[in-house]
Amino acid sequence: MRKEVRIAGFGGQGVILAGIIIGRAASIYDGINAVQTQSYGPEARGGASRTEIVISDEEISYPKVSNPDILVAMSHEALIKYLDDLKDEGILIIDPDLINEEDIEDFVKEHEIKVYRARATKTATEEIGLRIVANIVMIGAITNITKIISLDAAKDAIVASVPKGTEEKNIKAFEAGYALNS
Amino acid sequence: MFIQGNEACARGAIKAGCRFFAGYPITPSTEVAEELARILPNYGGSFVQMEDEIAALGAIIGASWSGLKVMTSTSGPGFSLMQENIGYGQITETPLVIINVQRGSPSTGQPTMAAQGDMMQARWGSHGDYEPIALSPSSVQECFDFTIKAFNLSEKYRVPVIILTDEIIGHMREKITIPDEVKVTKREMPQEKPEDFLPFKADENGTSPMVPFGEGYNIHVTGLTHDERGYPDTSSPKAHSKLVKRLCNKVLNNRESIVSVEEEFCDDADIILISYGAPYRSVSAVVKKGRSEGINLGSLKINTPWPFPESQVLKAAEKAKDLVVVEMNLGQMVHEVESVARDKANIHLISKIGGELHKVEDILSKIREL
């Protein structure tokens, strides 16, 4: 079964690293297939930033994402830019503190989008004391909500991907995200 | 490992024995250089950032003659600058590998978008008659595998070998497996003593062992037409013809052992899609989807655009009524397909420029119209 995931936010939030970690978790630690791509346009500098992951138990031919099953929005700008592409009845995960939900109410209703709220930035700042781990908190939320990667694979991929010496903080951030009750 | 295509090229180079890299960073190839800057010193190798791409190719040619396996990486604008020295590499029979991660062009074009616009430049970009070898990977694993193959071909035939990849394959991440042991072609020293050895004497089909500077042999390397000693002989029609024909024939006469293609579902196909590099990823999905709809599609994936796999394309033309070339340019390799197969099958082009991969549905809808 092919699943397409798009994570979008603004440059500096670590959305690309989040995509790499999810791809690594799926392909290396869960042993299924994954391809990760990212936008390399000029918007990667400060403006919108996005990464895409295709996960499948079959061989992945077409590597790009056009209509994601799962959209994760970490900024309002990204949400508005990419919401239209989300599949009907798709999963939308938002960081509610960075988003004005009123703007998407009609779309969500019309397309029967399943909306989940994960306060990644607030959790990172208040529980971990480090705003920059919001991306890792979000991976925790994505893992719990979507089950596209396993809990153990996610943790192993985080440890393999973050700078040495920061593993403990990042795993704590992941667990806080996993525990978020959305 | 879960890494980018560009990083896989760098890892493949190390595995093949590359110990010298000179280059100038350019999007979308920079990660090749970055990765090698990081890891080459761990293997006793050297990384040099040059002032431009002309110098980069000059530096690796020199390093190759010092006995090292060498590589550079670039994209279109840098590849243009390298053309002069590619010809020098050809006539001096210098083993080297160039990674060209193609982007939107001409000129500086689209630095962050993919294209396959340099296919003919790789074939004819430098002046004169020569036969390049080029490989086009379609996955991160192939970036690793083909880079090793490029080094082996380069050493075996003493020619520059080009990896013609693109932004999509270069920047995407997939899992790759790095084997403990890979087949690596080593540079061999001649049997003859220095006083008996002719560095540019070879059979009509072949090449001679490459002796680096500093081993006691008398080595003269020149871009001028030269004799078997390597000394200039520029006004003899016979000497020139003998040299240039030998250089071309060492690739052409070994075409069947150099070329590599992969066929899928070709035996009963009415329509065969021909692709190389990133578009193969779309084609592969198109073939599966088309077959599920009852259209008998097949795929011929070209791993080695140069030398062009003539007999393999001809075979496809004898099987299928229609050949469809899918490429990210306005039609380059389609000319080769036409020259080989126009009498045997209808040839079509599905071209795309702008930087994005062909969408599966876009290809299918064009095929349904055939």
Coordinates of C-alpha atoms in Angstrom, one line a residue:
Chain A
M1 CA 0.0 0.0 0.0
R2 CA 1.5 3.3 -1.1
K3 CA 1.2 6.2 1.4
E4 CA 2.3 9.8 0.5
V5 CA 3.2 12.2 3.2
R6 CA 4.0 15.9 2.9
I7 CA 5.4 18.0 5.7
A8 CA 5.5 21.8 5.2
G9 CA 6.4 24.8 7.3
F10 CA 8.9 27.6 7.1
G11 CA 12.7 27.4 6.7
G12 CA 14.4 26.7 10.1
Q13 CA 11.8 24.5 11.6
G14 CA 13.6 21.3 10.6
V15 CA 10.8 20.0 8.3
I16 CA 13.4 18.5 5.9
L17 CA 15.1 16.6 8.7
A18 CA 11.7 15.4 9.9
G19 CA 11.2 14.0 6.4
I20 CA 14.6 12.3 6.3
I21 CA 14.0 10.7 9.7
I22 CA 10.6 9.3 8.7
G23 CA 12.1 8.0 5.5
R24 CA 15.0 6.5 7.3
A25 CA 12.7 4.9 10.0
A26 CA 10.6 3.3 7.3
S27 CA 13.3 2.0 5.0
I28 CA 16.1 1.1 7.4
Y29 CA 14.4 0.2 10.6
D30 CA 10.9 -0.9 9.5
G31 CA 12.3 -2.6 6.4
I32 CA 9.8 -1.3 4.0
N33 CA 10.4 1.0 1.0
A34 CA 10.7 4.8 1.3
V35 CA 11.8 7.7 -0.9
Q36 CA 12.3 11.2 0.5
T37 CA 12.4 14.3 -1.6
Q38 CA 12.4 18.0 -0.8
S39 CA 11.7 21.3 -2.5
Y40 CA 14.9 22.9 -3.6
G41 CA 13.4 26.1 -4.8
P42 CA 14.5 29.5 -3.6
E43 CA 11.6 29.3 -1.1
A44 CA 13.8 27.0 1.0
R45 CA 15.6 30.1 2.2
G46 CA 13.5 31.5 5.0
G47 CA 10.1 31.2 3.3
A48 CA 8.1 28.0 2.9
S49 CA 10.0 24.7 3.2
R50 CA 8.6 21.2 2.4
T51 CA 9.6 17.6 2.3
E52 CA 7.8 14.6 0.9
I53 CA 8.0 11.0 1.7
V54 CA 6.5 8.0 -0.2
I55 CA 6.3 4.8 1.9
S56 CA 5.2 1.5 0.5
D57 CA 5.5 -2.2 1.0
E58 CA 6.0 -2.5 -2.7
E59 CA 8.8 -1.1 -4.8
I60 CA 8.4 2.6 -5.3
S61 CA 8.6 3.7 -9.0
Y62 CA 7.3 7.2 -9.1
P63 CA 9.2 9.0 -6.3
K64 CA 7.2 12.3 -6.1
V65 CA 4.1 13.2 -4.2
S66 CA 1.2 14.9 -5.9
N67 CA -1.8 14.1 -3.7
P68 CA -0.7 13.3 -0.2
D69 CA -2.6 11.0 2.1
I70 CA -1.1 12.9 5.0
L71 CA -0.3 16.6 5.2
V72 CA 1.5 18.0 8.2
A73 CA 1.4 21.8 8.4
M74 CA 3.7 23.7 10.7
S75 CA 2.8 27.2 9.4
H76 CA -0.3 28.8 8.2
E77 CA 1.3 29.8 4.9
A78 CA 2.2 26.2 4.2
L79 CA -1.2 25.0 5.1
I80 CA -3.0 27.3 2.7
K81 CA -0.4 26.6 -0.1
Y82 CA -0.7 22.8 0.1
L83 CA -4.2 22.0 1.5
D84 CA -5.8 21.8 -1.9
D85 CA -3.6 18.8 -2.8
L86 CA -4.6 16.7 0.2
K87 CA -6.7 13.6 -0.8
D88 CA -10.4 13.5 0.2
E89 CA -10.7 12.0 3.7
G90 CA -7.0 12.5 4.1
I91 CA -5.2 13.2 7.4
L92 CA -4.2 16.7 8.3
I93 CA -1.9 17.3 11.2
I94 CA -1.5 20.9 12.3
D95 CA 0.4 22.8 15.0
P96 CA -2.7 24.8 16.1
D97 CA -0.7 27.7 17.7
L98 CA 0.8 28.5 14.2
I99 CA -2.5 28.2 12.3
N100 CA -5.8 30.0 11.9
E101 CA -8.2 27.1 11.6
E102 CA -11.2 29.3 10.6
D103 CA -9.6 29.6 7.1
I104 CA -9.9 25.9 6.4
E105 CA -13.2 25.0 8.0
D106 CA -15.1 24.8 4.8
F107 CA -12.5 22.8 2.9
V108 CA -12.1 20.3 5.8
K109 CA -15.9 19.8 5.9
E110 CA -16.3 19.5 2.2
H111 CA -13.5 17.0 1.7
E112 CA -14.0 15.1 4.9
I113 CA -10.5 15.8 6.1
K114 CA -9.5 14.2 9.4
V115 CA -7.9 17.0 11.4
Y116 CA -5.4 16.3 14.2
R117 CA -3.9 19.0 16.4
A118 CA -0.4 18.6 17.7
R119 CA 1.0 21.5 19.7
A120 CA 4.6 20.7 18.6
T121 CA 6.2 24.2 19.1
K122 CA 4.6 24.8 22.5
T123 CA 5.5 21.4 23.7
A124 CA 9.1 21.8 22.5
T125 CA 9.4 25.2 24.2
E126 CA 7.6 24.3 27.5
E127 CA 8.3 20.7 28.1
I128 CA 11.8 20.3 26.5
G129 CA 12.9 23.9 26.9
L130 CA 14.1 23.9 23.3
R131 CA 12.0 25.4 20.5
I132 CA 14.2 23.8 17.8
V133 CA 13.0 20.3 18.6
A134 CA 9.5 21.0 17.5
N135 CA 10.1 18.9 14.4
I136 CA 11.0 15.9 16.5
V137 CA 7.9 16.5 18.7
M138 CA 5.9 16.5 15.4
I139 CA 7.5 13.2 14.4
G140 CA 6.2 11.8 17.6
A141 CA 2.7 13.0 16.9
I142 CA 2.8 11.8 13.3
T143 CA 4.0 8.3 14.4
N144 CA 1.2 8.0 16.9
I145 CA -1.6 9.4 14.7
T146 CA -0.7 7.7 11.4
K147 CA 1.2 4.6 12.3
I148 CA 3.1 5.0 9.0
I149 CA 6.3 4.1 10.9
S150 CA 6.7 2.0 14.1
L151 CA 7.6 3.5 17.5
D152 CA 10.9 1.7 17.7
A153 CA 11.9 2.6 14.1
A154 CA 11.1 6.2 14.7
K155 CA 13.4 6.3 17.8
D156 CA 16.2 4.4 16.1
A157 CA 16.1 6.8 13.1
I158 CA 16.1 9.8 15.4
V159 CA 19.2 8.6 17.2
A160 CA 20.9 7.8 13.9
S161 CA 20.1 11.3 12.5
V162 CA 20.6 13.9 15.2
P163 CA 23.9 15.3 16.3
K164 CA 25.9 13.2 18.8
G165 CA 25.2 14.3 22.4
T166 CA 21.6 15.4 21.6
E167 CA 20.0 12.0 21.4
E168 CA 18.5 12.1 24.9
K169 CA 16.8 15.5 24.4
N170 CA 15.5 14.4 21.0
I171 CA 14.1 11.1 22.2
K172 CA 12.4 13.1 25.1
A173 CA 10.9 15.4 22.5
F174 CA 9.7 12.5 20.4
E175 CA 8.1 10.9 23.4
A176 CA 6.3 14.2 24.3
G177 CA 5.0 14.4 20.8
Y178 CA 3.9 10.7 20.8
A179 CA 2.0 11.4 24.0
L180 CA 0.2 14.5 22.7
N181 CA -3.5 13.9 23.0
S182 CA -4.9 15.2 19.8
Chain B
M1 CA 22.1 3.7 4.5
F2 CA 19.4 6.2 3.6
I3 CA 21.2 8.8 1.6
Q4 CA 20.9 11.1 -1.4
G5 CA 21.9 10.1 -5.0
N6 CA 24.7 12.6 -4.9
E7 CA 26.1 11.2 -1.7
A8 CA 25.8 7.7 -3.2
C9 CA 28.0 8.8 -6.1
A10 CA 30.6 10.0 -3.6
R11 CA 30.4 6.7 -1.7
G12 CA 30.7 4.7 -5.0
A13 CA 33.7 6.7 -5.9
I14 CA 35.5 5.9 -2.7
K15 CA 34.6 2.2 -3.1
A16 CA 36.0 2.2 -6.6
G17 CA 39.3 3.6 -5.4
C18 CA 38.9 7.3 -6.1
R19 CA 41.5 9.2 -4.1
F20 CA 41.5 12.6 -5.8
F21 CA 38.7 15.0 -6.3
A22 CA 38.9 18.5 -7.7
G23 CA 35.9 20.6 -8.4
Y24 CA 33.9 23.7 -8.1
P25 CA 30.6 23.6 -6.3
I26 CA 27.4 24.1 -8.3
T27 CA 23.8 23.2 -7.6
P28 CA 22.5 20.5 -7.9
S29 CA 25.7 18.6 -7.7
T30 CA 27.3 20.2 -4.6
E31 CA 26.6 17.3 -2.3
V32 CA 29.0 15.1 -4.3
A33 CA 31.8 17.5 -3.5
E34 CA 30.7 18.1 0.1
E35 CA 30.6 14.4 0.9
L36 CA 34.0 13.8 -0.6
A37 CA 35.5 16.8 1.2
R38 CA 34.3 15.1 4.4
I39 CA 35.3 11.5 3.7
L40 CA 38.2 11.5 1.1
P41 CA 40.8 12.4 3.8
N42 CA 39.8 9.4 5.8
Y43 CA 40.9 7.2 2.9
G44 CA 44.2 9.1 2.4
G45 CA 42.7 11.0 -0.5
S46 CA 42.8 14.7 -1.5
F47 CA 40.0 17.1 -2.1
V48 CA 40.7 20.4 -3.9
Q49 CA 38.3 23.2 -4.5
M50 CA 39.5 24.8 -7.7
E51 CA 38.9 28.3 -9.1
D52 CA 36.6 27.0 -11.8
E53 CA 35.5 23.9 -13.8
I54 CA 38.2 24.3 -16.5
A55 CA 40.8 24.0 -13.8
A56 CA 38.9 21.3 -12.0
L57 CA 39.2 19.0 -15.0
G58 CA 42.8 20.0 -15.6
A59 CA 43.6 19.1 -12.0
I60 CA 42.1 15.6 -12.2
I61 CA 43.8 14.9 -15.5
G62 CA 47.1 15.8 -13.9
A63 CA 46.3 13.7 -10.8
S64 CA 45.3 10.8 -12.9
W65 CA 48.7 10.8 -14.6
S66 CA 50.3 10.8 -11.1
G67 CA 48.7 7.4 -10.7
L68 CA 45.4 8.2 -8.8
K69 CA 41.8 7.4 -9.6
V70 CA 40.1 10.7 -10.0
M71 CA 36.7 12.4 -10.2
T72 CA 35.0 15.7 -10.5
S73 CA 31.3 16.7 -10.3
T74 CA 29.3 19.5 -11.8
S75 CA 26.2 20.6 -13.5
G76 CA 25.4 22.1 -17.0
P77 CA 27.3 25.5 -16.7
G78 CA 30.4 23.7 -15.3
F79 CA 30.1 20.9 -17.8
S80 CA 30.2 23.5 -20.6
L81 CA 33.5 24.8 -19.2
M82 CA 34.9 21.3 -19.0
Q83 CA 34.4 20.5 -22.7
E84 CA 37.9 21.6 -23.8
N85 CA 39.6 19.4 -21.3
I86 CA 37.3 16.5 -22.0
G87 CA 38.8 16.4 -25.5
Y88 CA 42.2 16.5 -23.9
G89 CA 41.3 13.6 -21.7
Q90 CA 40.1 11.7 -24.8
I91 CA 43.2 12.2 -26.9
T92 CA 45.6 11.6 -24.0
E93 CA 43.5 8.5 -22.9
T94 CA 43.3 9.7 -19.3
P95 CA 41.0 7.7 -17.0
L96 CA 38.7 10.0 -15.1
V97 CA 35.0 10.2 -14.0
I98 CA 32.8 13.3 -14.3
I99 CA 29.4 13.4 -12.5
N100 CA 27.0 15.8 -14.3
V101 CA 23.9 16.4 -12.2
Q102 CA 21.8 17.9 -15.0
R103 CA 19.6 21.0 -14.3
G104 CA 17.3 23.2 -16.3
S105 CA 19.3 24.9 -19.1
P106 CA 20.7 26.5 -21.4
S107 CA 23.1 28.7 -19.5
T108 CA 22.5 29.0 -15.8
G109 CA 18.8 28.1 -16.4
Q110 CA 17.1 26.4 -13.4
P111 CA 19.7 25.6 -10.7
T112 CA 17.3 23.7 -8.5
M113 CA 15.3 21.9 -11.2
A114 CA 15.9 18.7 -13.1
A115 CA 16.6 18.2 -16.8
Q116 CA 18.2 15.9 -19.3
G117 CA 19.4 18.6 -21.6
D118 CA 23.1 17.7 -21.7
M119 CA 22.8 14.3 -23.4
M120 CA 24.1 15.5 -26.8
Q121 CA 26.6 17.8 -25.2
A122 CA 28.0 14.7 -23.5
R123 CA 28.2 13.1 -26.9
W124 CA 29.5 15.9 -29.0
G125 CA 30.5 18.7 -26.6
S126 CA 34.2 18.7 -27.2
H127 CA 35.6 19.3 -30.7
G128 CA 36.6 16.4 -33.0
D129 CA 35.8 12.8 -33.4
Y130 CA 35.6 10.8 -30.1
E131 CA 33.4 8.2 -28.5
P132 CA 32.3 9.0 -24.9
I133 CA 31.0 6.5 -22.4
A134 CA 28.1 7.8 -20.3
L135 CA 25.9 6.2 -17.7
S136 CA 22.5 7.4 -16.4
P137 CA 21.3 6.2 -13.0
S138 CA 17.6 6.0 -12.1
S139 CA 17.9 5.3 -8.4
V140 CA 20.1 6.1 -5.4
Q141 CA 21.5 2.5 -5.5
E142 CA 22.3 3.0 -9.2
C143 CA 24.2 6.2 -8.4
F144 CA 26.4 4.1 -6.2
D145 CA 26.7 1.1 -8.6
F146 CA 27.1 3.1 -11.8
T147 CA 29.8 5.3 -10.3
I148 CA 31.8 2.2 -9.5
K149 CA 31.1 0.9 -13.1
A150 CA 32.2 4.3 -14.5
F151 CA 35.6 4.0 -12.8
N152 CA 36.0 0.5 -14.0
L153 CA 35.1 1.4 -17.6
S154 CA 37.3 4.4 -17.4
E155 CA 40.3 2.3 -16.3
K156 CA 39.7 -0.5 -18.7
Y157 CA 39.4 1.7 -21.8
R158 CA 41.4 4.7 -20.6
V159 CA 38.6 7.2 -21.3
P160 CA 36.8 9.9 -19.5
V161 CA 33.4 8.4 -18.3
I162 CA 30.5 10.6 -17.6
I163 CA 27.6 10.0 -15.1
L164 CA 24.6 11.8 -16.6
T165 CA 22.3 12.1 -13.6
D166 CA 19.8 14.8 -12.8
E167 CA 18.5 16.9 -9.9
I168 CA 15.7 14.4 -9.1
I169 CA 18.0 11.4 -8.7
G170 CA 20.8 13.5 -7.2
H171 CA 18.7 14.9 -4.4
M172 CA 16.3 12.2 -3.5
R173 CA 17.0 9.8 -0.7
E174 CA 16.5 6.1 -0.8
K175 CA 18.0 3.1 1.0
I176 CA 21.2 1.7 -0.6
T177 CA 23.2 -1.4 0.2
I178 CA 26.9 -1.0 0.2
P179 CA 28.6 -4.4 -0.4
D180 CA 31.7 -5.3 1.4
E181 CA 33.5 -6.3 -1.8
V182 CA 33.0 -4.8 -5.2
K183 CA 34.7 -5.6 -8.5
V184 CA 37.3 -2.9 -9.0
T185 CA 39.5 -2.6 -12.2
K186 CA 43.1 -1.8 -11.2
R187 CA 45.6 0.1 -13.3
E188 CA 48.2 -2.2 -14.6
M189 CA 51.9 -1.6 -15.2
P190 CA 53.4 -2.8 -18.5
Q191 CA 55.4 -6.0 -18.8
E192 CA 58.1 -4.2 -20.8
K193 CA 61.1 -2.5 -19.3
P194 CA 61.1 1.3 -19.5
E195 CA 63.5 1.4 -22.5
D196 CA 61.2 -1.0 -24.5
F197 CA 57.9 0.5 -23.6
L198 CA 55.8 2.6 -26.0
P199 CA 53.1 4.3 -23.9
F200 CA 50.7 4.9 -26.8
K201 CA 51.2 1.7 -28.7
A202 CA 48.1 -0.5 -28.6
D203 CA 46.2 -3.0 -30.7
E204 CA 43.7 -1.7 -33.2
N205 CA 40.9 -2.3 -30.8
G206 CA 42.5 -1.6 -27.5
T207 CA 44.6 0.6 -25.3
S208 CA 47.8 0.2 -23.5
P209 CA 48.7 0.1 -19.8
M210 CA 48.8 3.6 -18.3
V211 CA 52.2 4.3 -16.6
P212 CA 52.1 7.3 -14.3
F213 CA 54.8 9.9 -14.0
G214 CA 57.7 9.0 -11.7
E215 CA 57.9 5.3 -12.3
G216 CA 61.0 5.4 -14.5
Y217 CA 59.3 5.4 -17.8
N218 CA 59.6 8.1 -20.4
I219 CA 56.1 9.6 -20.6
H220 CA 55.1 12.4 -22.8
V221 CA 51.5 13.5 -22.7
T222 CA 50.1 15.9 -25.4
G223 CA 46.9 17.0 -26.9
L224 CA 48.5 17.1 -30.3
T225 CA 48.2 14.1 -32.6
H226 CA 51.0 11.8 -31.4
D227 CA 52.9 8.7 -32.3
E228 CA 53.2 5.6 -30.2
R229 CA 55.9 7.2 -28.1
G230 CA 53.5 10.1 -27.3
Y231 CA 55.6 12.5 -29.4
P232 CA 53.7 15.1 -31.6
D233 CA 53.3 14.0 -35.2
T234 CA 50.8 16.6 -36.5
S235 CA 51.2 16.6 -40.2
S236 CA 51.0 13.0 -41.1
P237 CA 47.5 12.0 -42.3
K238 CA 48.3 8.4 -41.6
A239 CA 49.3 9.0 -38.0
H240 CA 46.2 11.1 -37.3
S241 CA 43.9 8.6 -38.8
K242 CA 45.5 5.7 -37.0
L243 CA 45.3 7.4 -33.6
V244 CA 41.8 8.8 -33.8
K245 CA 40.3 5.6 -35.3
R246 CA 42.0 3.6 -32.6
L247 CA 40.6 5.9 -29.9
C248 CA 37.0 5.6 -31.3
N249 CA 37.3 1.9 -32.0
K250 CA 38.3 1.0 -28.5
V251 CA 34.8 2.0 -27.5
L252 CA 32.9 1.1 -30.6
N253 CA 34.4 -2.3 -31.0
N254 CA 33.6 -3.1 -27.4
R255 CA 30.1 -1.6 -27.6
E256 CA 28.3 -4.8 -26.7
S257 CA 30.3 -5.3 -23.5
I258 CA 30.0 -1.7 -22.5
V259 CA 26.3 -1.1 -23.1
S260 CA 23.7 -2.0 -20.5
V261 CA 19.9 -1.9 -20.8
E262 CA 17.0 -3.4 -18.8
E263 CA 13.9 -4.8 -20.5
E264 CA 10.6 -5.2 -18.7
F265 CA 7.6 -6.8 -20.3
C266 CA 9.0 -6.3 -23.8
D267 CA 8.4 -9.7 -25.2
D268 CA 4.6 -9.3 -25.8
A269 CA 4.6 -5.4 -25.9
D270 CA 2.7 -3.5 -28.5
I271 CA 4.3 -0.3 -27.3
I272 CA 7.8 0.0 -25.7
L273 CA 8.7 3.0 -23.7
I274 CA 12.4 4.0 -23.8
S275 CA 13.8 6.0 -21.0
Y276 CA 17.0 6.7 -19.0
G277 CA 17.6 8.5 -15.6
A278 CA 14.7 9.9 -13.6
P279 CA 11.9 9.5 -16.2
Y280 CA 12.4 5.7 -15.9
R281 CA 10.7 6.1 -12.5
S282 CA 7.6 7.4 -14.2
V283 CA 7.8 4.9 -17.1
S284 CA 8.0 2.0 -14.7
A285 CA 4.8 3.1 -13.0
V286 CA 3.2 3.8 -16.4
V287 CA 3.9 0.2 -17.6
K288 CA 2.3 -1.4 -14.6
K289 CA -0.7 0.9 -14.7
G290 CA -1.1 0.5 -18.5
R291 CA -0.9 -3.3 -18.3
S292 CA -3.6 -3.3 -15.6
E293 CA -5.8 -1.4 -18.1
G294 CA -5.1 -3.9 -20.8
I295 CA -2.5 -1.9 -22.8
N296 CA 0.5 -4.1 -23.6
L297 CA 3.3 -1.8 -22.6
G298 CA 6.9 -2.6 -22.2
S299 CA 10.0 -0.7 -20.9
L300 CA 13.5 -0.4 -22.3
K301 CA 15.6 1.3 -19.7
I302 CA 18.9 2.6 -21.1
N303 CA 21.7 2.6 -18.5
T304 CA 24.4 3.6 -21.0
P305 CA 23.2 6.4 -23.3
W306 CA 26.8 6.4 -24.8
P307 CA 27.8 4.4 -26.6
F308 CA 24.2 4.2 -27.7
P309 CA 22.7 0.7 -27.4
E310 CA 21.9 0.3 -31.1
S311 CA 21.2 -3.4 -31.3
Q312 CA 19.1 -3.4 -28.2
V313 CA 16.9 -0.6 -29.5
L314 CA 16.6 -2.3 -32.8
K315 CA 15.5 -5.5 -31.1
A316 CA 12.8 -3.5 -29.3
A317 CA 11.7 -2.0 -32.6
E318 CA 11.3 -5.5 -34.1
K319 CA 9.0 -6.5 -31.2
A320 CA 6.8 -3.4 -30.8
K321 CA 4.8 -1.4 -33.3
D322 CA 5.5 1.8 -31.4
L323 CA 8.5 3.1 -29.6
V324 CA 7.9 6.0 -27.2
V325 CA 11.0 7.9 -26.0
V326 CA 10.3 9.7 -22.6
E327 CA 12.9 12.3 -21.8
M328 CA 13.3 15.6 -19.9
N329 CA 14.4 17.7 -22.8
L330 CA 12.8 18.7 -26.2
G331 CA 14.1 15.6 -27.9
Q332 CA 17.7 14.4 -27.8
M333 CA 18.1 10.6 -27.5
V334 CA 15.0 10.3 -29.6
H335 CA 17.2 11.2 -32.6
E336 CA 19.4 8.2 -31.9
V337 CA 16.3 5.9 -31.6
E338 CA 15.1 7.3 -34.9
S339 CA 18.3 6.7 -36.7
V340 CA 18.4 3.1 -35.5
A341 CA 14.7 2.1 -35.7
R342 CA 12.7 4.4 -37.9
D343 CA 12.2 1.7 -40.6
K344 CA 11.0 -0.8 -38.1
A345 CA 8.6 1.0 -35.8
N346 CA 6.8 4.3 -35.3
I347 CA 8.8 6.6 -33.1
H348 CA 7.2 9.0 -30.7
L349 CA 8.6 11.5 -28.2
I350 CA 7.1 12.4 -24.9
S351 CA 9.2 15.4 -23.9
K352 CA 9.0 17.5 -20.8
I353 CA 11.0 20.5 -19.7
G354 CA 10.6 22.9 -16.8
G355 CA 12.2 20.8 -14.1
E356 CA 9.5 18.3 -13.0
L357 CA 9.2 14.6 -13.6
H358 CA 6.7 13.4 -16.1
K359 CA 3.4 12.6 -14.3
V360 CA 2.2 9.0 -14.7
E361 CA -1.2 10.1 -15.9
D362 CA 0.3 12.5 -18.5
I363 CA 2.3 9.8 -20.1
L364 CA -0.6 7.3 -20.1
S365 CA -3.0 9.8 -21.6
K366 CA -0.6 10.4 -24.5
I367 CA -0.2 6.6 -25.0
R368 CA -3.9 6.1 -25.1
E369 CA -4.0 8.5 -28.1
L370 CA -1.5 6.5 -30.1

